[in-house]
XYZ file of C-alpha atoms in Angstrom:
614
model
C 16.891 189.963 26.322
C 17.616 193.704 26.461
C 15.210 196.235 24.967
C 16.080 199.797 23.928
C 13.665 202.485 25.138
C 14.322 206.207 24.604
C 18.069 205.657 24.158
C 18.484 203.551 27.315
C 18.838 199.821 27.814
C 16.162 198.466 30.157
C 16.529 194.883 31.328
C 13.607 192.556 31.716
C 12.629 192.474 35.326
C 12.572 189.085 36.926
C 12.452 190.210 40.557
C 9.148 192.086 40.416
C 7.798 190.359 43.494
C 10.430 192.069 45.650
C 9.099 195.478 44.715
C 5.381 195.192 45.198
C 4.750 199.000 45.245
C 6.034 199.154 41.646
C 4.289 196.078 40.209
C 1.866 198.131 38.152
C 4.678 200.186 36.568
C 6.674 197.105 35.683
C 3.650 195.577 33.999
C 3.373 198.678 31.868
C 7.065 198.424 30.934
C 6.652 194.768 30.002
C 3.748 195.703 27.745
C 5.900 198.355 26.056
C 8.653 195.754 25.553
C 6.197 193.432 23.837
C 4.909 196.176 21.561
C 8.452 197.139 20.592
C 9.338 193.576 19.659
C 6.313 193.461 17.392
C 6.965 196.814 15.749
C 10.669 196.080 15.212
C 9.763 193.278 12.788
C 10.894 194.889 9.509
C 8.631 195.454 6.548
C 10.263 194.011 3.409
C 11.053 196.174 0.404
C 9.944 195.297 -3.091
C 12.716 194.863 -5.631
C 10.792 196.820 -8.250
C 12.802 199.944 -9.123
C 9.593 201.931 -9.561
C 8.572 201.477 -5.925
C 9.850 203.964 -3.344
C 10.587 202.862 0.228
C 7.575 203.058 2.534
C 7.743 204.330 6.095
C 6.223 202.446 8.981
C 4.857 204.993 11.429
C 5.071 202.513 14.306
C 8.691 201.761 13.433
C 9.576 205.429 13.086
C 7.967 206.423 16.354
C 9.709 203.677 18.308
C 13.155 203.908 16.676
C 13.590 207.629 15.987
C 14.412 208.627 19.590
C 17.816 206.883 19.325
C 18.478 207.201 15.605
C 21.122 209.887 16.135
C 23.336 207.738 18.357
C 25.700 205.538 16.374
C 26.786 203.815 19.546
C 23.203 202.828 20.358
C 22.560 201.776 16.771
C 25.646 199.559 16.857
C 24.335 198.069 20.090
C 21.050 197.282 18.372
C 22.961 195.598 15.545
C 24.972 193.419 17.915
C 22.058 192.508 20.160
C 19.889 191.568 17.178
C 22.651 189.340 15.812
C 23.658 187.612 19.032
C 20.079 186.633 19.795
C 20.279 184.004 17.041
C 24.025 183.850 16.329
C 25.615 184.130 19.801
C 29.065 182.933 18.671
C 29.253 185.322 15.721
C 31.149 188.614 15.831
C 30.713 191.397 13.299
C 33.381 193.067 11.186
C 31.481 196.272 10.410
C 28.901 197.046 13.139
C 29.077 200.812 12.541
C 28.591 200.446 8.797
C 25.681 198.088 9.402
C 24.050 200.570 11.767
C 24.220 203.306 9.122
C 22.945 201.042 6.348
C 19.997 199.677 8.288
C 19.062 203.070 9.678
C 18.982 204.306 6.087
C 16.494 201.616 5.033
C 14.427 201.901 8.241
C 15.546 198.484 9.446
C 14.151 196.580 6.496
C 16.093 193.785 4.751
C 18.614 193.726 1.915
C 18.391 190.024 1.114
C 14.790 188.943 1.853
C 11.575 189.896 0.071
C 8.264 190.816 1.678
C 7.337 187.129 1.976
C 10.521 186.360 3.877
C 12.136 184.551 0.948
C 15.596 185.232 -0.470
C 15.313 187.908 -3.144
C 17.035 188.578 -6.473
C 20.034 190.229 -4.809
C 20.607 187.175 -2.604
C 20.453 184.816 -5.566
C 22.883 186.993 -7.536
C 25.284 187.107 -4.584
C 25.198 183.326 -4.244
C 25.921 182.960 -7.963
C 28.743 185.488 -7.697
C 30.436 183.768 -4.779
C 30.270 180.151 -5.979
C 33.389 180.257 -8.200
C 35.442 181.336 -5.182
C 34.281 178.253 -3.309
C 35.559 176.039 -6.138
C 39.137 177.260 -5.576
C 41.709 175.452 -3.469
C 41.071 175.408 0.272
C 42.231 178.676 1.820
C 41.502 180.302 5.216
C 40.375 183.497 3.503
C 37.565 181.548 1.831
C 35.958 180.333 5.079
C 33.755 183.455 5.459
C 32.744 183.032 1.810
C 31.541 179.520 2.586
C 29.611 180.816 5.591
C 28.030 183.459 3.386
C 27.003 180.831 0.830
C 25.543 178.650 3.594
C 23.442 181.538 4.899
C 22.175 182.238 1.395
C 21.010 178.637 1.062
C 19.701 177.784 4.521
C 15.955 178.023 5.254
C 14.879 180.897 7.480
C 11.788 180.701 9.677
C 9.456 183.295 8.165
C 7.400 183.254 11.355
C 10.333 184.762 13.268
C 10.969 188.226 11.772
C 13.765 188.941 14.247
C 15.565 185.769 13.159
C 15.282 186.942 9.577
C 16.603 190.362 10.595
C 19.590 188.783 12.349
C 20.340 186.629 9.297
C 20.071 189.655 7.023
C 22.536 191.542 9.225
C 25.040 188.702 9.177
C 24.772 188.297 5.402
C 25.375 192.025 4.938
C 28.395 191.994 7.240
C 29.976 189.061 5.384
C 29.062 190.717 2.091
C 30.961 193.870 3.086
C 34.053 191.783 3.874
C 33.750 190.045 0.512
C 33.409 193.387 -1.276
C 36.428 194.767 0.542
C 38.546 191.838 -0.695
C 37.488 192.505 -4.280
C 37.919 196.267 -4.032
C 41.482 195.906 -2.772
C 42.390 193.287 -5.365
C 43.280 190.759 -2.676
C 43.006 187.719 -4.947
C 45.163 189.355 -7.621
C 48.133 189.101 -5.257
C 48.285 185.366 -5.920
C 49.501 186.105 -9.452
C 52.273 188.552 -8.616
C 55.544 187.382 -10.155
C 58.886 188.049 -8.522
C 60.664 186.934 -11.715
C 60.873 190.548 -12.885
C 59.796 192.413 -9.738
C 56.597 193.529 -11.415
C 53.182 193.970 -9.852
C 50.140 193.468 -11.983
C 48.767 196.970 -12.498
C 48.748 199.822 -14.944
C 51.836 201.974 -14.750
C 51.133 205.617 -15.488
C 52.726 207.079 -18.581
C 52.519 210.477 -20.226
C 49.492 211.508 -18.115
C 47.490 208.502 -19.237
C 45.289 207.317 -16.381
C 45.601 204.191 -14.293
C 42.472 202.248 -15.264
C 42.709 199.519 -12.610
C 41.660 201.268 -9.418
C 42.220 199.556 -6.067
C 40.159 200.927 -3.181
C 39.211 200.134 0.385
C 35.723 199.794 1.727
C 36.029 202.937 3.824
C 36.803 204.900 0.653
C 33.668 203.833 -1.216
C 31.238 203.511 1.698
C 30.159 207.201 1.776
C 29.167 206.965 -1.893
C 27.395 203.668 -1.293
C 25.440 205.167 1.591
C 24.451 208.166 -0.503
C 23.234 205.951 -3.355
C 21.103 204.002 -0.903
C 19.013 207.177 -0.461
C 17.456 206.739 -3.892
C 17.458 202.946 -4.297
C 15.501 200.053 -2.905
C 17.701 197.907 -0.614
C 17.692 194.901 -2.946
C 18.451 197.024 -6.010
C 21.264 198.739 -4.115
C 22.721 195.328 -3.226
C 22.509 194.170 -6.859
C 24.360 197.308 -7.975
C 27.119 196.706 -5.422
C 27.583 193.109 -6.609
C 27.750 194.137 -10.251
C 30.140 196.988 -9.448
C 32.846 194.572 -8.304
C 32.220 191.889 -10.918
C 34.854 191.572 -13.663
C 34.300 192.927 -17.146
C 30.972 191.506 -18.329
C 32.015 190.514 -21.864
C 34.208 187.829 -20.319
C 32.611 187.217 -16.934
C 29.048 186.463 -18.061
C 29.864 183.686 -20.580
C 32.496 182.223 -18.251
C 30.027 182.235 -15.368
C 27.458 180.501 -17.591
C 30.033 177.828 -18.428
C 30.736 177.448 -14.711
C 27.051 176.715 -14.066
C 27.066 174.100 -16.813
C 30.079 172.412 -15.235
C 28.308 172.507 -11.863
C 25.398 170.617 -13.402
C 27.866 168.132 -14.871
C 29.463 167.586 -11.470
C 26.026 166.940 -9.961
C 25.463 163.990 -12.300
C 27.646 161.772 -10.133
C 30.462 159.410 -11.125
C 32.424 160.449 -14.198
C 33.088 157.617 -16.696
C 36.765 156.758 -17.088
C 38.600 155.815 -20.285
C 41.549 153.469 -19.763
C 42.015 151.937 -23.228
C 43.585 153.133 -26.436
C 40.679 153.527 -28.874
C 40.641 154.521 -32.506
C 38.167 154.500 -35.367
C 36.925 150.964 -35.941
C 37.457 149.854 -32.325
C 34.628 147.770 -30.852
C 34.870 148.102 -27.093
C 32.776 148.638 -23.966
C 34.613 151.917 -23.362
C 33.252 153.340 -26.617
C 30.011 154.033 -24.741
C 31.933 155.772 -21.951
C 33.816 157.874 -24.483
C 30.563 158.849 -26.183
C 29.014 159.807 -22.835
C 32.031 161.968 -22.001
C 32.013 163.735 -25.356
C 28.242 164.245 -25.149
C 28.533 165.972 -21.788
C 31.502 168.031 -23.024
C 29.446 169.284 -25.975
C 31.564 167.670 -28.704
C 29.032 164.910 -29.512
C 25.328 165.547 -30.036
C 23.797 162.070 -30.216
C 24.400 159.042 -28.012
C 22.070 156.531 -29.661
C 24.657 154.893 -31.922
C 26.981 154.122 -29.018
C 24.767 152.193 -26.628
C 25.373 148.434 -26.264
C 23.025 146.228 -28.271
C 22.630 143.040 -26.303
C 26.043 141.435 -25.996
C 27.436 143.438 -28.933
C 29.645 146.387 -28.044
C 29.340 149.678 -29.968
C 31.787 150.659 -32.692
C 34.070 153.700 -32.708
C 32.819 155.277 -35.962
C 33.578 158.367 -38.047
C 31.119 160.558 -36.131
C 32.816 159.718 -32.843
C 36.211 160.379 -34.436
C 35.116 163.891 -35.423
C 33.788 164.515 -31.914
C 37.068 163.377 -30.359
C 39.053 165.601 -32.739
C 36.892 168.541 -31.676
C 37.715 167.728 -28.049
C 41.434 167.550 -28.855
C 41.353 170.906 -30.646
C 39.697 172.564 -27.649
C 42.480 171.236 -25.407
C 45.353 172.105 -27.790
C 46.205 168.437 -28.199
C 47.564 166.710 -31.253
C 44.464 166.099 -33.369
C 44.626 162.348 -33.978
C 41.088 161.151 -33.276
C 42.602 158.519 -30.959
C 42.527 158.147 -27.177
C 46.257 158.384 -26.572
C 47.624 158.918 -23.063
C 47.491 162.720 -23.033
C 43.988 162.737 -24.504
C 42.819 160.254 -21.863
C 44.231 162.475 -19.126
C 42.055 165.355 -20.262
C 39.054 163.096 -20.909
C 39.221 161.626 -17.419
C 39.529 164.968 -15.638
C 36.682 165.148 -13.126
C 34.122 167.950 -13.507
C 35.072 169.150 -10.010
C 38.666 169.669 -11.160
C 37.471 171.507 -14.262
C 35.378 173.731 -11.992
C 38.490 174.526 -9.959
C 40.517 175.442 -13.038
C 37.756 177.617 -14.480
C 37.298 179.300 -11.087
C 40.967 180.341 -11.066
C 40.572 181.940 -14.462
C 37.425 183.761 -13.335
C 39.524 184.966 -10.396
C 42.166 186.308 -12.783
C 39.541 188.296 -14.692
C 39.829 190.801 -11.848
C 43.178 191.897 -13.321
C 41.336 193.610 -16.170
C 39.662 197.025 -15.927
C 35.875 197.143 -16.160
C 36.107 198.895 -19.522
C 38.740 197.937 -22.085
C 40.385 200.577 -24.218
C 38.786 200.766 -27.678
C 42.193 199.992 -29.229
C 43.970 197.239 -27.389
C 46.292 194.283 -27.704
C 45.156 191.237 -25.734
C 47.813 188.650 -24.904
C 46.988 185.263 -23.408
C 50.218 183.729 -22.150
C 48.647 180.313 -21.510
C 47.405 180.145 -25.117
C 50.575 181.840 -26.401
C 48.603 184.053 -28.765
C 48.007 187.771 -29.331
C 45.000 189.599 -30.749
C 44.637 193.240 -31.753
C 41.151 194.687 -31.243
C 39.880 198.006 -32.554
C 36.316 199.189 -31.880
C 35.321 195.654 -30.866
C 36.581 194.254 -34.177
C 39.321 191.631 -34.412
C 42.080 193.043 -36.609
C 44.941 190.594 -35.988
C 45.497 187.188 -34.412
C 48.975 185.677 -34.179
C 51.222 183.284 -32.279
C 53.699 184.589 -29.728
C 56.689 183.418 -27.685
C 56.525 184.105 -23.938
C 58.926 183.987 -20.989
C 60.396 180.716 -19.837
C 60.368 179.280 -16.318
C 62.143 181.662 -13.956
C 61.649 184.549 -16.383
C 57.910 184.300 -16.873
C 56.108 187.080 -18.698
C 54.155 188.843 -15.937
C 50.451 189.611 -15.832
C 50.256 193.343 -16.534
C 48.036 196.085 -17.897
C 50.242 198.396 -19.933
C 50.242 201.187 -22.462
C 52.008 200.900 -25.809
C 54.187 204.000 -25.561
C 55.993 203.871 -28.910
C 57.183 201.650 -31.731
C 60.883 201.465 -32.574
C 61.637 200.580 -36.188
C 65.046 198.996 -36.848
C 65.741 198.842 -33.095
C 69.169 198.419 -31.567
C 69.303 195.612 -29.028
C 70.935 196.514 -25.755
C 72.277 193.151 -24.652
C 71.481 192.408 -20.977
C 74.602 192.531 -18.837
C 74.261 188.867 -17.829
C 74.221 187.728 -21.476
C 77.110 190.031 -22.342
C 79.138 188.700 -19.409
C 78.422 184.981 -19.819
C 78.101 184.502 -23.574
C 79.077 187.317 -25.904
C 82.097 189.037 -24.342
C 84.015 185.766 -23.635
C 83.571 184.773 -27.294
C 84.730 188.204 -28.428
C 87.888 187.895 -26.323
C 88.715 184.625 -28.075
C 87.752 185.836 -31.555
C 88.022 189.592 -32.260
C 85.919 189.127 -35.416
C 82.994 187.607 -33.517
C 81.319 190.922 -32.639
C 81.283 192.347 -36.163
C 80.206 189.003 -37.666
C 77.028 189.127 -35.545
C 76.422 192.894 -35.880
C 77.466 193.530 -32.263
C 79.292 196.656 -31.127
C 80.872 197.774 -27.845
C 79.612 201.061 -26.406
C 80.908 203.137 -23.502
C 78.122 204.927 -21.606
C 74.723 206.162 -22.754
C 75.822 209.197 -24.701
C 73.992 210.526 -27.748
C 75.333 209.790 -30.268
C 76.689 206.480 -28.993
C 80.425 206.291 -28.170
C 81.617 203.106 -29.864
C 84.890 201.530 -28.662
C 87.064 198.626 -29.802
C 87.540 195.492 -27.747
C 91.131 196.553 -27.015
C 89.788 199.589 -25.138
C 87.578 197.544 -22.824
C 88.887 196.028 -19.549
C 88.680 192.255 -19.277
C 86.352 192.590 -16.256
C 84.151 195.230 -17.902
C 80.911 193.260 -17.438
C 81.506 191.865 -13.960
C 79.478 194.673 -12.403
C 75.837 195.463 -13.176
C 76.776 199.145 -12.921
C 79.442 198.931 -15.617
C 79.499 201.834 -18.054
C 80.177 199.423 -20.901
C 77.479 197.681 -22.871
C 77.057 195.609 -25.995
C 74.487 196.578 -28.596
C 73.371 194.683 -31.655
C 72.783 196.786 -34.740
C 69.930 196.401 -37.181
C 70.341 193.399 -39.426
C 69.498 189.765 -39.952
C 71.069 188.793 -36.617
C 69.288 191.396 -34.498
C 67.359 189.645 -31.713
C 64.587 192.263 -31.868
C 64.043 191.895 -35.588
C 62.671 194.906 -37.416
C 60.350 196.322 -34.743
C 60.098 196.780 -31.003
C 56.907 197.776 -29.162
C 57.777 199.682 -25.981
C 55.491 199.304 -22.955
C 55.010 201.490 -19.882
C 57.152 199.555 -17.393
C 60.656 199.984 -16.050
C 61.618 196.297 -16.183
C 62.311 196.107 -19.931
C 59.295 193.928 -20.728
C 58.161 194.692 -24.276
C 56.982 193.097 -27.537
C 59.310 192.599 -30.473
C 59.970 190.921 -33.787
C 62.396 187.988 -34.048
C 64.630 186.600 -36.809
C 63.981 183.039 -35.633
C 60.773 182.113 -37.440
C 60.930 178.342 -36.983
C 60.050 178.604 -33.288
C 56.443 179.434 -34.185
C 56.013 175.901 -35.520
C 56.373 174.580 -31.963
C 53.313 174.114 -29.774
C 55.100 175.105 -26.559
C 56.734 178.494 -26.965
C 57.669 179.565 -23.424
C 61.265 180.310 -24.421
C 62.066 184.008 -23.973
C 63.634 185.980 -21.128
C 60.277 187.616 -20.379
C 59.562 189.701 -23.457
C 56.941 188.706 -26.015
C 58.159 187.715 -29.482
C 55.713 188.219 -32.339
C 54.921 185.921 -35.231
C 54.060 188.849 -37.519
C 55.451 192.105 -36.153
C 55.178 193.838 -39.548
C 51.404 193.430 -39.597
C 51.075 194.673 -36.023
C 53.114 197.783 -36.882
C 50.819 198.570 -39.812
C 47.646 197.839 -37.816
C 48.649 200.089 -34.915
C 49.788 202.932 -37.212
C 46.790 202.683 -39.537
C 45.160 206.090 -39.797
C 48.352 207.953 -38.880
C 48.927 210.182 -41.901
C 52.592 210.637 -41.019
C 53.287 206.923 -41.013
C 51.813 205.330 -44.092
C 52.662 201.784 -45.123
C 55.028 203.175 -47.766
C 56.962 205.218 -45.210
C 57.249 202.238 -42.853
C 58.701 200.098 -45.659
C 61.079 202.890 -46.658
C 62.282 203.216 -43.046
C 62.950 199.480 -42.878
C 65.060 199.739 -46.020
C 67.092 202.662 -44.664
C 68.098 200.585 -41.646
C 68.232 203.506 -39.208
C 66.610 203.317 -35.787
C 63.406 205.403 -35.651
C 60.980 206.030 -32.771
C 57.291 206.368 -33.652
C 54.728 207.817 -31.235
C 51.351 206.098 -30.933
C 48.113 207.998 -31.448
C 45.396 207.264 -30.556
C 46.647 205.331 -27.561
C 46.753 201.528 -27.451
C 46.382 199.487 -24.268
C 48.210 196.173 -23.897
C 46.688 193.538 -21.602
C 49.091 190.721 -20.754
C 46.790 188.099 -19.237
C 47.013 184.436 -18.297
C 43.950 182.309 -19.033
C 44.280 178.547 -19.122
C 40.487 178.201 -19.515
C 38.117 180.525 -21.357
C 35.078 180.519 -23.623
C 35.588 181.162 -27.325
C 33.275 183.175 -29.586
C 31.062 180.108 -30.038
C 30.631 179.784 -26.283
C 32.758 176.624 -26.100
C 35.299 176.138 -23.349
C 38.934 176.162 -24.428
C 41.503 174.458 -22.181
C 45.285 174.860 -22.046
C 48.107 173.460 -19.934
C 48.893 175.570 -16.873
C 52.477 176.222 -17.960
C 53.063 178.941 -15.333
C 51.440 176.962 -12.462
C 49.047 179.800 -11.659
C 45.910 177.678 -11.182
C 46.533 177.256 -7.479
C 46.513 179.105 -4.161
C 49.002 176.730 -2.553
C 52.678 177.289 -1.709
C 52.394 180.908 -2.675
C 55.706 182.448 -1.641
C 54.897 185.615 -3.525
C 51.948 186.276 -1.234
C 54.088 185.667 1.836
C 56.528 188.264 0.564
C 53.810 190.837 0.039
C 50.817 190.164 2.286
C 47.753 192.276 1.654
C 45.955 192.722 4.952
C 44.845 196.323 4.857
C 42.774 197.256 7.915
C 39.539 199.095 7.308
C 38.788 202.124 9.428
C 35.124 202.670 10.166
């Protein structure tokens, strides 16, 4: 083993007998080596925020001579690690040297008794959902980190504990760098519309989702370590990169409950069609399932009595209906095929699905705007929140396969009352213009009009003035617009968002679609069940736009743009699993196939491997 003395590396001397005149001096050096090994054993910091770091005079006197040399400090880091982890290489030796010099070579993750501290337990809790995801090479260091946080450490070997603490910190920095850069968000990038999931700046409004690299935040982290105990500093770093707490904390609690469920062992399976009045051995299994899922609160009535099987009664029917409601199933109180599929889903699979939704929480900013629209594409619903109060809740229509509504954080830039619909060139080319060529009355009968260019006011033209190949090119100067009226695809209101891909919210004349359970039907925009109410809710408090003026504008039929103040954020999210206000888990079909890390062509198109400069 090498030992550092006064900035130099002095090897242990094994050939003393060849240099008899210097035997006495080598004995003295060996004694110094032994004393250094003893003094290098770090004193552990208390996690109490009221306690300031203490200084070991022996440690200071033996370490200070080489404190100013980062190269020597990095050597100490590597030599300490390789003593107990010889096959392990470090990602951030220079950062580790600075961190451990700052805390006088104490520990971040162990208390004074050599046991894992509060920060270590929080880190293990934080990392577990990632380990429930699909297998992925990027997750291997996370598994190693979790293993280190659970393995016993010999408290009689302080240098072993120091080496373990170093390795945990190094892996922790890599984990933090992934979260800071938004690495896992790249798995949800949609190429359907060429949109990345981030705020797009508009009218000097700030980008609230900030992506950073470790080298950008490390100076601040190091400065904050000056005034914080190591364990408290580590806790603050973990919490800094956690998702917004109002969602993350209840979801993480539900994850722990599912973990406990998975630890129970074999999950009972329902194979039979059961309904109220059924007497069957599987009634007990159904009751056990519903008890563990939280839909049933008492198992006593459903245990076999001798040779007599339990009966499917009214109480069990209500419990099963509760289960079906939480999974957006047809509420029948019967174990039909689709209900059995959800009932028989293993707790481990539920953990995986919930973990993906916890992963997607990282799309949201840490602090939501006080006025915001929250859209959950998987649930196909929209809510409007103002000052933490629910103002509206409605059904929506979202993008269909191939034109999926993307995950985005947006600003509502304006509302357009009585909007004109600029027909996409592909629809004009394939559907509308061919019909107009066959029937000159078709355009006027559907409130369509032909326009040449983007002049103000619009330059309307007749079909006789338009070439037959007018819409063959995407760059054509001709376009078809649909005027305000009962046929207008945008209805009476359009809510413009801060993106350049024409993704927005709008009204629709087709009301019957909201009776369907599956409403992934649009070309990417979000259709609203009650656009009128959303207009009034967003404009409430605007003295210029009272309810009376909005109604009057509708009646006039002219297109009007309305600015939004105060600003409204729009969060287009995708959660197939979440906890409701009662703390119960809600489950939905993964209609966009986002609950996976496999076969991700989008990631291959846009890899995120940003090197970190130390």
